[in-house]
Amino acid sequence: MGEMLVTGGAGFIGSNFVRMALAHTDDRIVVVDKLTYAGNRANLAGLEQGLEHGREQGPKQGRVEFVRGDIADAELMDRLVASADTVVHFAAESHNDNSLRDPGAFVHTNVVGTYALLEAVRAHGARLHHISTDEVFGDLPLGTDERFTESTPYNPSSPYSATKAGSDHLVRAWVRSFGINATISNCSNNYGPYQHVEKFIPRQITNILTGRPAKLYGSGAQVRDWIHVDDHNSAVLAILEHGTPGETYNIGADQAAVSNKEVVELICELTGGTYEHVADRPGHDLRYAMDASKLRRELGWRPRYTDLREGLAQTVAWYREHVRWWEGVKDGVEKQYAQSGQ
Ligand code: NAD
Ligand code: TDX
């Protein structure tokens, strides 16, 4: 049994990853998370119980430990990485709209934080997998079939994507200059349970569930390449198991490329809601599309969710069943959006 350190494991994708990794590996998992506004220890509820309640909790008992801390804390990273065999790095400031309001936190966590983690990995020789985004490639024109591949040049648009691009470059430099054992994945837009209500899909679902209209930025013609969070995470597990050191893998589900307007219309259809157009995002990326053929070809990975409507219906059901999880933060998020006319 090895030890896996999961940074950002109390966030959306990280907490879903911890759940999946417990089922697919024998590793003990240590989660390190700063618990920013986006991190929620309740996302790991039930998983940590084993540690707190001892042996009665069955085979998972004692396998998840939670440490509250900042990945930019070099001393803490050194201590945590020292006992880890594998590090899976999800921790980040992740929301584009926030990066337009307060870029400093993005530089701190995404760049300085990744640097601190890399130095610890270099010192202790752990295997690292770095989680990144399709947004590092910039955007594609609407109405073409062009996709991002692993060799598409980086051209990030927002402070968020620029800091993620910076973190990817740091990882590659540490591989080449210092020989660390690291892989990188760049994934498209995720959706699914436990996603913060600031993000597009959960914002619209919870708008409608609270009697508000869904809010579409600008014309809604922008296109995103949606993937269910479980498909992102099964790809990460495949890379951890079979990936080649030093390599980068694009992750995407090849679901039909859909415009934001089409997604909002689907959500309205599933919930009986309505939508309105609001102020556009400054510098709004037009289209993302991933070519994930390397992952499919080399690692044999396949997505489980291939029908966006079905994945959205399941996600709507989750938000309906977990009102307690989101209702406390919903009004605050909407107040903040209202300040930018969104
Ligand atoms: P999230 O915002 O839901 O979660 C981020 C987590 O990181 C939170 O728990 C937060 O508390 C924690 N965190 C933030 N700053 C920290 C710090 N300094 N130290 C320790 N912990 C800190 O984000 P997410 O959507 O789950 O994204 C996870 C990762 O996946 C990010 O690296 C993001 O760039 C990447 N990604 C996200 C998407 C997407 O669609 N959401 C797509 C591709 C890649
Ligand atoms: O209320 C909204 N209305 C709207 O039309 C919100 C919140 C968003 N949008 C639009 C903007 C985007 O075109 O929907 C699209 C998706 O928006 P976000 O959920 O903010 O995602 P995006 O900016 O595409 O970035 C996401 O995917 C890549 C994640 O937040 C990133 O962490 C990831 O790297």
Short mmCIF file of C-alpha atoms and ligand atoms in Angstrom, two decimals:
data_model
loop_
_atom_site.label_atom_id
_atom_site.label_comp_id
_atom_site.label_asym_id
_atom_site.label_seq_id
_atom_site.Cartn_x
_atom_site.Cartn_y
_atom_site.Cartn_z
CA MET A 1 0.00 0.00 0.00
CA GLY A 2 1.45 3.35 -1.05
CA GLU A 3 0.65 6.91 -0.04
CA MET A 4 -0.94 9.41 -2.40
CA LEU A 5 -0.92 13.13 -1.63
CA VAL A 6 -3.88 14.90 -3.27
CA THR A 7 -3.66 18.69 -3.33
CA GLY A 8 -6.99 20.53 -3.59
CA GLY A 9 -8.79 17.33 -2.61
CA ALA A 10 -11.63 19.23 -0.94
CA GLY A 11 -12.57 20.98 -4.20
CA PHE A 12 -14.87 19.83 -6.98
CA ILE A 13 -12.68 17.58 -9.11
CA GLY A 14 -10.28 16.65 -6.31
CA SER A 15 -12.99 15.34 -3.97
CA ASN A 16 -14.56 13.28 -6.76
CA PHE A 17 -11.05 11.97 -7.48
CA VAL A 18 -10.49 10.91 -3.87
CA ARG A 19 -13.76 8.96 -3.96
CA MET A 20 -12.78 7.21 -7.20
CA ALA A 21 -9.17 6.58 -6.14
CA LEU A 22 -10.33 4.87 -2.93
CA ALA A 23 -12.32 2.43 -5.03
CA HIS A 24 -9.54 1.83 -7.56
CA THR A 25 -6.31 1.76 -5.57
CA ASP A 26 -5.09 0.49 -2.19
CA ASP A 27 -3.28 3.73 -1.48
CA ARG A 28 -3.64 5.69 1.71
CA ILE A 29 -4.71 9.20 0.69
CA VAL A 30 -3.56 12.43 2.32
CA VAL A 31 -5.55 15.47 1.20
CA VAL A 32 -3.94 18.88 1.56
CA ASP A 33 -6.30 21.79 0.98
CA LYS A 34 -6.36 25.43 2.08
CA LEU A 35 -10.18 25.39 2.25
CA THR A 36 -10.60 28.61 0.32
CA TYR A 37 -14.16 29.65 -0.54
CA ALA A 38 -14.03 26.80 -3.12
CA GLY A 39 -12.89 24.06 -0.76
CA ASN A 40 -15.41 22.29 1.44
CA ARG A 41 -14.52 19.57 3.90
CA ALA A 42 -18.08 18.28 3.58
CA ASN A 43 -17.08 17.13 0.08
CA LEU A 44 -15.07 14.40 1.80
CA ALA A 45 -17.77 13.54 4.34
CA GLY A 46 -17.99 9.82 4.93
CA LEU A 47 -14.53 9.24 3.50
CA GLU A 48 -12.70 10.74 6.46
CA GLN A 49 -15.07 9.04 8.91
CA GLY A 50 -13.02 5.89 8.86
CA LEU A 51 -10.14 7.80 10.36
CA GLU A 52 -12.29 9.38 13.03
CA HIS A 53 -14.38 6.39 13.98
CA GLY A 54 -11.87 3.60 13.84
CA ARG A 55 -12.32 0.08 12.69
CA GLU A 56 -16.09 -0.26 12.37
CA GLN A 57 -16.11 1.72 9.15
CA GLY A 58 -15.11 -1.17 6.91
CA PRO A 59 -12.30 -1.53 4.40
CA LYS A 60 -11.90 2.22 3.73
CA GLN A 61 -11.23 3.09 7.37
CA GLY A 62 -8.08 5.02 8.01
CA ARG A 63 -7.32 5.62 4.37
CA VAL A 64 -8.08 9.37 4.07
CA GLU A 65 -6.31 11.97 6.15
CA PHE A 66 -7.09 15.66 5.83
CA VAL A 67 -4.49 18.39 6.32
CA ARG A 68 -5.51 22.03 6.09
CA GLY A 69 -2.69 23.97 4.47
CA ASP A 70 -1.46 26.17 1.63
CA ILE A 71 0.48 24.53 -1.21
CA ALA A 72 2.69 27.63 -1.29
CA ASP A 73 3.91 26.73 2.22
CA ALA A 74 7.26 25.18 1.22
CA GLU A 75 7.98 23.65 4.62
CA LEU A 76 4.57 21.94 4.75
CA MET A 77 4.91 20.66 1.18
CA ASP A 78 8.34 19.27 1.98
CA ARG A 79 6.98 17.42 5.02
CA LEU A 80 3.91 16.03 3.22
CA VAL A 81 5.70 15.03 0.01
CA ALA A 82 8.47 13.31 2.03
CA SER A 83 6.14 10.42 2.92
CA ALA A 84 4.20 10.32 -0.39
CA ASP A 85 4.87 7.94 -3.28
CA THR A 86 2.57 9.85 -5.62
CA VAL A 87 1.35 13.46 -5.71
CA VAL A 88 -1.77 14.40 -7.66
CA HIS A 89 -1.96 18.18 -7.95
CA PHE A 90 -5.47 19.62 -8.28
CA ALA A 91 -5.14 22.67 -6.00
CA ALA A 92 -5.69 25.91 -7.88
CA GLU A 93 -7.69 29.07 -8.05
CA SER A 94 -9.99 27.84 -10.79
CA HIS A 95 -12.56 30.47 -11.80
CA ASN A 96 -11.95 32.80 -14.73
CA ASP A 97 -14.40 35.46 -13.55
CA ASN A 98 -12.60 35.67 -10.18
CA SER A 99 -9.26 35.98 -11.96
CA LEU A 100 -10.56 39.12 -13.64
CA ARG A 101 -11.45 40.59 -10.22
CA ASP A 102 -8.44 39.41 -8.17
CA PRO A 103 -5.54 37.97 -10.16
CA GLY A 104 -3.13 37.97 -7.18
CA ALA A 105 -4.57 34.82 -5.61
CA PHE A 106 -4.11 33.03 -8.95
CA VAL A 107 -0.43 33.91 -9.16
CA HIS A 108 0.04 32.85 -5.53
CA THR A 109 -1.61 29.44 -5.73
CA ASN A 110 -1.21 28.41 -9.34
CA VAL A 111 2.35 29.62 -9.86
CA VAL A 112 4.05 30.01 -6.46
CA GLY A 113 2.12 27.05 -5.01
CA THR A 114 3.07 24.76 -7.89
CA TYR A 115 6.68 25.89 -7.51
CA ALA A 116 6.71 24.95 -3.80
CA LEU A 117 5.24 21.56 -4.62
CA LEU A 118 7.78 20.97 -7.40
CA GLU A 119 10.68 21.70 -5.08
CA ALA A 120 9.36 19.15 -2.60
CA VAL A 121 8.90 16.58 -5.38
CA ARG A 122 12.44 17.26 -6.55
CA ALA A 123 13.81 16.82 -3.02
CA HIS A 124 11.99 13.55 -2.31
CA GLY A 125 11.62 11.87 -5.70
CA ALA A 126 7.85 11.37 -5.58
CA ARG A 127 5.88 10.76 -8.78
CA LEU A 128 3.82 13.87 -9.70
CA HIS A 129 0.72 14.23 -11.83
CA HIS A 130 -0.17 17.84 -12.57
CA ILE A 131 -3.79 18.69 -13.43
CA SER A 132 -4.24 21.43 -16.00
CA THR A 133 -6.73 22.84 -18.44
CA ASP A 134 -7.46 23.23 -22.14
CA GLU A 135 -7.51 26.99 -21.59
CA VAL A 136 -3.71 27.15 -21.72
CA PHE A 137 -4.04 26.84 -25.51
CA GLY A 138 -6.20 29.96 -25.82
CA ASP A 139 -9.34 29.68 -27.92
CA LEU A 140 -10.39 28.49 -31.38
CA PRO A 141 -12.59 30.27 -33.90
CA LEU A 142 -16.28 29.39 -33.97
CA GLY A 143 -17.55 27.29 -36.84
CA THR A 144 -14.38 25.25 -37.54
CA ASP A 145 -13.43 21.65 -36.67
CA GLU A 146 -9.98 22.56 -35.39
CA ARG A 147 -9.01 21.03 -32.02
CA PHE A 148 -6.22 21.48 -29.50
CA THR A 149 -3.57 18.76 -29.53
CA GLU A 150 -0.73 18.22 -27.06
CA SER A 151 1.57 20.22 -29.36
CA THR A 152 -0.71 23.26 -29.86
CA PRO A 153 1.30 26.34 -28.79
CA TYR A 154 0.28 27.95 -25.50
CA ASN A 155 -1.70 31.18 -25.88
CA PRO A 156 -3.67 31.80 -22.65
CA SER A 157 -6.21 34.64 -22.47
CA SER A 158 -7.13 35.26 -18.82
CA PRO A 159 -5.13 35.60 -15.60
CA TYR A 160 -6.49 32.15 -14.67
CA SER A 161 -5.32 30.44 -17.85
CA ALA A 162 -2.03 32.37 -17.88
CA THR A 163 -1.19 31.14 -14.38
CA LYS A 164 -2.19 27.57 -15.30
CA ALA A 165 0.04 27.84 -18.39
CA GLY A 166 2.84 29.08 -16.11
CA SER A 167 2.38 26.08 -13.84
CA ASP A 168 2.56 23.66 -16.80
CA HIS A 169 5.80 25.30 -17.97
CA LEU A 170 7.27 24.97 -14.48
CA VAL A 171 6.43 21.26 -14.39
CA ARG A 172 8.05 20.69 -17.80
CA ALA A 173 11.15 22.65 -16.77
CA TRP A 174 11.47 20.57 -13.58
CA VAL A 175 11.21 17.39 -15.68
CA ARG A 176 13.86 18.51 -18.14
CA SER A 177 16.21 20.38 -15.83
CA PHE A 178 15.99 18.25 -12.69
CA GLY A 179 14.66 14.93 -13.98
CA ILE A 180 11.55 14.75 -11.78
CA ASN A 181 9.05 12.02 -12.64
CA ALA A 182 5.97 13.98 -13.71
CA THR A 183 3.06 13.81 -16.13
CA ILE A 184 0.59 16.56 -17.07
CA SER A 185 -3.00 16.43 -18.26
CA ASN A 186 -4.98 19.23 -19.87
CA CYS A 187 -8.72 18.70 -19.61
CA SER A 188 -11.79 20.43 -21.01
CA ASN A 189 -14.73 21.86 -19.01
CA ASN A 190 -15.93 19.53 -16.25
CA TYR A 191 -19.43 19.17 -14.85
CA GLY A 192 -21.00 16.91 -12.22
CA PRO A 193 -21.65 16.66 -8.46
CA TYR A 194 -19.90 18.98 -5.96
CA GLN A 195 -19.11 21.72 -8.52
CA HIS A 196 -19.21 25.19 -6.95
CA VAL A 197 -22.32 27.20 -7.86
CA GLU A 198 -20.14 29.99 -9.29
CA LYS A 199 -19.48 27.79 -12.37
CA PHE A 200 -21.71 27.82 -15.45
CA ILE A 201 -23.75 24.61 -15.19
CA PRO A 202 -24.38 24.52 -11.41
CA ARG A 203 -25.05 28.27 -11.43
CA GLN A 204 -27.86 27.82 -13.94
CA ILE A 205 -29.34 24.77 -12.21
CA THR A 206 -29.37 26.51 -8.83
CA ASN A 207 -30.63 29.78 -10.33
CA ILE A 208 -33.66 27.92 -11.59
CA LEU A 209 -34.10 25.95 -8.35
CA THR A 210 -34.15 29.29 -6.44
CA GLY A 211 -36.65 30.95 -8.80
CA ARG A 212 -34.08 32.98 -10.76
CA PRO A 213 -33.61 32.89 -14.53
CA ALA A 214 -30.49 31.19 -15.92
CA LYS A 215 -27.84 33.77 -16.98
CA LEU A 216 -26.17 33.56 -20.34
CA TYR A 217 -23.11 35.75 -20.95
CA GLY A 218 -23.39 37.77 -24.15
CA SER A 219 -24.87 35.92 -27.11
CA GLY A 220 -24.16 32.45 -25.68
CA ALA A 221 -22.54 31.38 -28.97
CA GLN A 222 -19.32 30.36 -27.19
CA VAL A 223 -18.59 26.64 -27.34
CA ARG A 224 -17.21 24.43 -24.56
CA ASP A 225 -16.17 20.77 -24.74
CA TRP A 226 -17.98 19.32 -21.70
CA ILE A 227 -16.76 16.24 -19.85
CA HIS A 228 -18.23 14.55 -16.79
CA VAL A 229 -15.94 14.83 -13.78
CA ASP A 230 -15.81 11.02 -13.40
CA ASP A 231 -14.45 10.73 -16.94
CA HIS A 232 -11.76 13.32 -16.17
CA ASN A 233 -10.79 11.38 -13.07
CA SER A 234 -10.79 7.95 -14.72
CA ALA A 235 -8.38 9.43 -17.26
CA VAL A 236 -6.14 10.72 -14.44
CA LEU A 237 -6.11 7.24 -12.89
CA ALA A 238 -5.20 5.74 -16.27
CA ILE A 239 -2.30 8.20 -16.63
CA LEU A 240 -1.11 7.45 -13.08
CA GLU A 241 -1.16 3.74 -13.84
CA HIS A 242 0.09 3.58 -17.44
CA GLY A 243 1.27 7.09 -18.44
CA THR A 244 4.81 7.69 -19.69
CA PRO A 245 6.96 9.92 -17.44
CA GLY A 246 7.44 13.41 -18.86
CA GLU A 247 4.42 13.15 -21.17
CA THR A 248 1.37 15.38 -21.48
CA TYR A 249 -2.11 14.01 -22.23
CA ASN A 250 -5.15 15.93 -23.44
CA ILE A 251 -8.40 14.81 -21.82
CA GLY A 252 -11.75 15.34 -23.56
CA ALA A 253 -14.88 13.25 -24.02
CA ASP A 254 -15.75 14.02 -27.64
CA GLN A 255 -19.28 14.91 -26.63
CA ALA A 256 -21.00 17.01 -29.28
CA ALA A 257 -19.48 20.49 -29.22
CA VAL A 258 -22.24 22.61 -27.76
CA SER A 259 -22.74 26.34 -27.38
CA ASN A 260 -23.51 27.84 -23.97
CA LYS A 261 -26.95 28.74 -25.34
CA GLU A 262 -27.64 25.09 -26.18
CA VAL A 263 -26.52 24.00 -22.70
CA VAL A 264 -28.76 26.58 -21.02
CA GLU A 265 -31.68 25.51 -23.20
CA LEU A 266 -31.10 21.88 -22.20
CA ILE A 267 -30.99 22.83 -18.51
CA CYS A 268 -34.20 24.86 -18.91
CA GLU A 269 -35.84 21.89 -20.60
CA LEU A 270 -34.78 19.55 -17.77
CA THR A 271 -35.90 21.95 -15.01
CA GLY A 272 -38.76 23.94 -16.53
CA GLY A 273 -36.72 27.17 -16.11
CA THR A 274 -36.11 30.23 -18.28
CA TYR A 275 -32.97 32.19 -19.11
CA GLU A 276 -31.86 35.75 -19.85
CA HIS A 277 -28.81 37.31 -21.51
CA VAL A 278 -26.46 39.24 -19.20
CA ALA A 279 -23.19 41.19 -19.61
CA ASP A 280 -20.49 39.26 -21.46
CA ARG A 281 -17.19 38.18 -19.84
CA PRO A 282 -14.34 40.53 -20.86
CA GLY A 283 -11.94 38.71 -23.19
CA HIS A 284 -14.38 35.77 -23.39
CA ASP A 285 -12.76 32.73 -25.09
CA LEU A 286 -14.84 31.66 -28.10
CA ARG A 287 -14.38 27.93 -28.40
CA TYR A 288 -12.46 25.08 -26.77
CA ALA A 289 -12.18 21.62 -28.34
CA MET A 290 -9.86 18.83 -27.29
CA ASP A 291 -8.22 16.16 -29.41
CA ALA A 292 -7.83 13.37 -26.83
CA SER A 293 -6.80 10.69 -29.32
CA LYS A 294 -3.38 10.16 -27.68
CA LEU A 295 -5.04 9.19 -24.39
CA ARG A 296 -7.43 6.83 -26.18
CA ARG A 297 -4.74 5.32 -28.38
CA GLU A 298 -1.89 4.95 -25.90
CA LEU A 299 -3.77 4.24 -22.68
CA GLY A 300 -6.99 2.72 -24.02
CA TRP A 301 -9.08 5.22 -22.03
CA ARG A 302 -12.77 5.71 -22.92
CA PRO A 303 -15.33 8.09 -21.40
CA ARG A 304 -18.36 6.59 -19.66
CA TYR A 305 -20.61 9.62 -20.25
CA THR A 306 -21.18 10.20 -23.94
CA ASP A 307 -24.63 11.78 -23.80
CA LEU A 308 -24.57 15.32 -22.39
CA ARG A 309 -28.31 15.34 -21.81
CA GLU A 310 -28.09 12.25 -19.62
CA GLY A 311 -25.09 13.64 -17.69
CA LEU A 312 -26.90 16.95 -17.16
CA ALA A 313 -30.09 15.21 -16.00
CA GLN A 314 -28.05 13.29 -13.41
CA THR A 315 -26.35 16.55 -12.34
CA VAL A 316 -29.67 18.39 -12.02
CA ALA A 317 -30.91 15.52 -9.81
CA TRP A 318 -27.79 15.82 -7.61
CA TYR A 319 -28.30 19.58 -7.05
CA ARG A 320 -32.00 18.98 -6.28
CA GLU A 321 -31.04 16.34 -3.71
CA HIS A 322 -28.21 18.36 -2.12
CA VAL A 323 -29.80 21.79 -1.53
CA ARG A 324 -28.10 21.98 1.90
CA TRP A 325 -24.71 21.66 0.23
CA TRP A 326 -25.15 24.83 -1.88
CA GLU A 327 -27.92 27.00 -0.41
CA GLY A 328 -25.65 28.73 2.13
CA VAL A 329 -23.36 30.23 -0.52
CA LYS A 330 -25.83 30.85 -3.36
CA ASP A 331 -26.97 34.39 -2.45
CA GLY A 332 -23.40 35.61 -1.90
CA VAL A 333 -22.31 34.29 -5.29
CA GLU A 334 -25.25 35.98 -7.01
CA LYS A 335 -24.56 39.30 -5.21
CA GLN A 336 -21.00 39.23 -6.51
CA TYR A 337 -22.13 38.48 -10.08
CA ALA A 338 -24.71 41.29 -9.88
CA GLN A 339 -21.85 43.77 -9.29
CA SER A 340 -20.54 42.99 -12.79
CA GLY A 341 -24.01 43.01 -14.36
CA GLN A 342 -24.03 39.23 -14.62
P1 NAD B 1 -12.11 24.08 -7.29
O1 NAD B 1 -11.99 25.56 -7.26
O2 NAD B 1 -13.45 23.44 -7.12
O3 NAD B 1 -11.15 23.43 -6.20
C1 NAD B 1 -9.86 23.91 -5.93
C2 NAD B 1 -9.44 23.41 -4.56
O4 NAD B 1 -8.10 23.88 -4.31
C3 NAD B 1 -10.31 23.93 -3.41
O5 NAD B 1 -10.63 22.89 -2.53
C4 NAD B 1 -9.43 24.98 -2.74
O6 NAD B 1 -9.69 25.12 -1.35
C5 NAD B 1 -8.06 24.42 -3.00
N1 NAD B 1 -7.00 25.44 -2.95
C6 NAD B 1 -7.02 26.66 -3.56
N2 NAD B 1 -5.89 27.33 -3.28
C7 NAD B 1 -5.13 26.51 -2.50
C8 NAD B 1 -3.85 26.62 -1.90
N3 NAD B 1 -3.11 27.73 -2.05
N4 NAD B 1 -3.39 25.59 -1.18
C9 NAD B 1 -4.13 24.46 -1.01
N5 NAD B 1 -5.35 24.31 -1.54
C10 NAD B 1 -5.84 25.31 -2.29
O7 NAD B 1 -11.45 23.64 -8.67
P2 NAD B 1 -11.75 22.39 -9.61
O8 NAD B 1 -12.74 22.79 -10.63
O9 NAD B 1 -11.95 21.18 -8.81
O10 NAD B 1 -10.34 22.30 -10.37
C11 NAD B 1 -9.31 21.44 -9.89
C12 NAD B 1 -8.14 21.47 -10.84
O11 NAD B 1 -8.57 21.06 -12.15
C13 NAD B 1 -7.53 22.86 -11.04
O12 NAD B 1 -6.13 22.71 -11.14
C14 NAD B 1 -8.11 23.35 -12.36
O13 NAD B 1 -7.24 24.25 -12.99
C15 NAD B 1 -8.21 22.04 -13.12
N6 NAD B 1 -9.23 21.98 -14.18
C16 NAD B 1 -10.52 22.30 -13.90
C17 NAD B 1 -11.49 22.19 -14.90
C18 NAD B 1 -12.94 22.51 -14.64
O14 NAD B 1 -13.73 22.48 -15.58
N7 NAD B 1 -13.36 22.77 -13.41
C19 NAD B 1 -11.11 21.76 -16.18
C20 NAD B 1 -9.76 21.44 -16.42
C21 NAD B 1 -8.83 21.55 -15.40
O1 TDX B 2 -23.28 32.46 -15.46
C1 TDX B 2 -22.55 32.15 -16.41
N1 TDX B 2 -23.01 32.32 -17.69
C2 TDX B 2 -22.27 31.99 -18.79
O2 TDX B 2 -22.75 32.17 -19.92
C3 TDX B 2 -21.23 31.60 -16.22
C4 TDX B 2 -20.68 31.40 -14.83
C5 TDX B 2 -20.50 31.27 -17.34
N2 TDX B 2 -20.99 31.46 -18.59
C6 TDX B 2 -20.20 31.04 -19.76
C7 TDX B 2 -18.74 31.43 -19.76
C8 TDX B 2 -18.09 30.27 -20.48
O3 TDX B 2 -18.16 30.47 -21.89
O4 TDX B 2 -20.21 29.61 -19.73
C9 TDX B 2 -18.95 29.07 -20.12
C10 TDX B 2 -18.39 28.23 -18.99
O5 TDX B 2 -18.04 29.11 -17.94
P1 TDX B 2 -17.26 28.61 -16.60
O6 TDX B 2 -18.06 27.56 -15.93
O7 TDX B 2 -16.88 29.82 -15.84
O8 TDX B 2 -16.02 27.86 -17.25
P2 TDX B 2 -14.77 28.33 -18.15
O9 TDX B 2 -14.48 29.76 -18.03
O10 TDX B 2 -15.00 27.76 -19.53
O11 TDX B 2 -13.59 27.51 -17.40
C11 TDX B 2 -13.82 26.18 -16.91
O12 TDX B 2 -13.23 25.22 -17.75
C12 TDX B 2 -11.85 25.14 -17.78
C13 TDX B 2 -13.31 26.00 -15.49
O13 TDX B 2 -13.89 26.98 -14.63
C14 TDX B 2 -11.82 26.08 -15.45
O14 TDX B 2 -11.34 25.80 -14.13
C15 TDX B 2 -11.26 25.04 -16.39
O15 TDX B 2 -9.88 25.15 -16.45
#
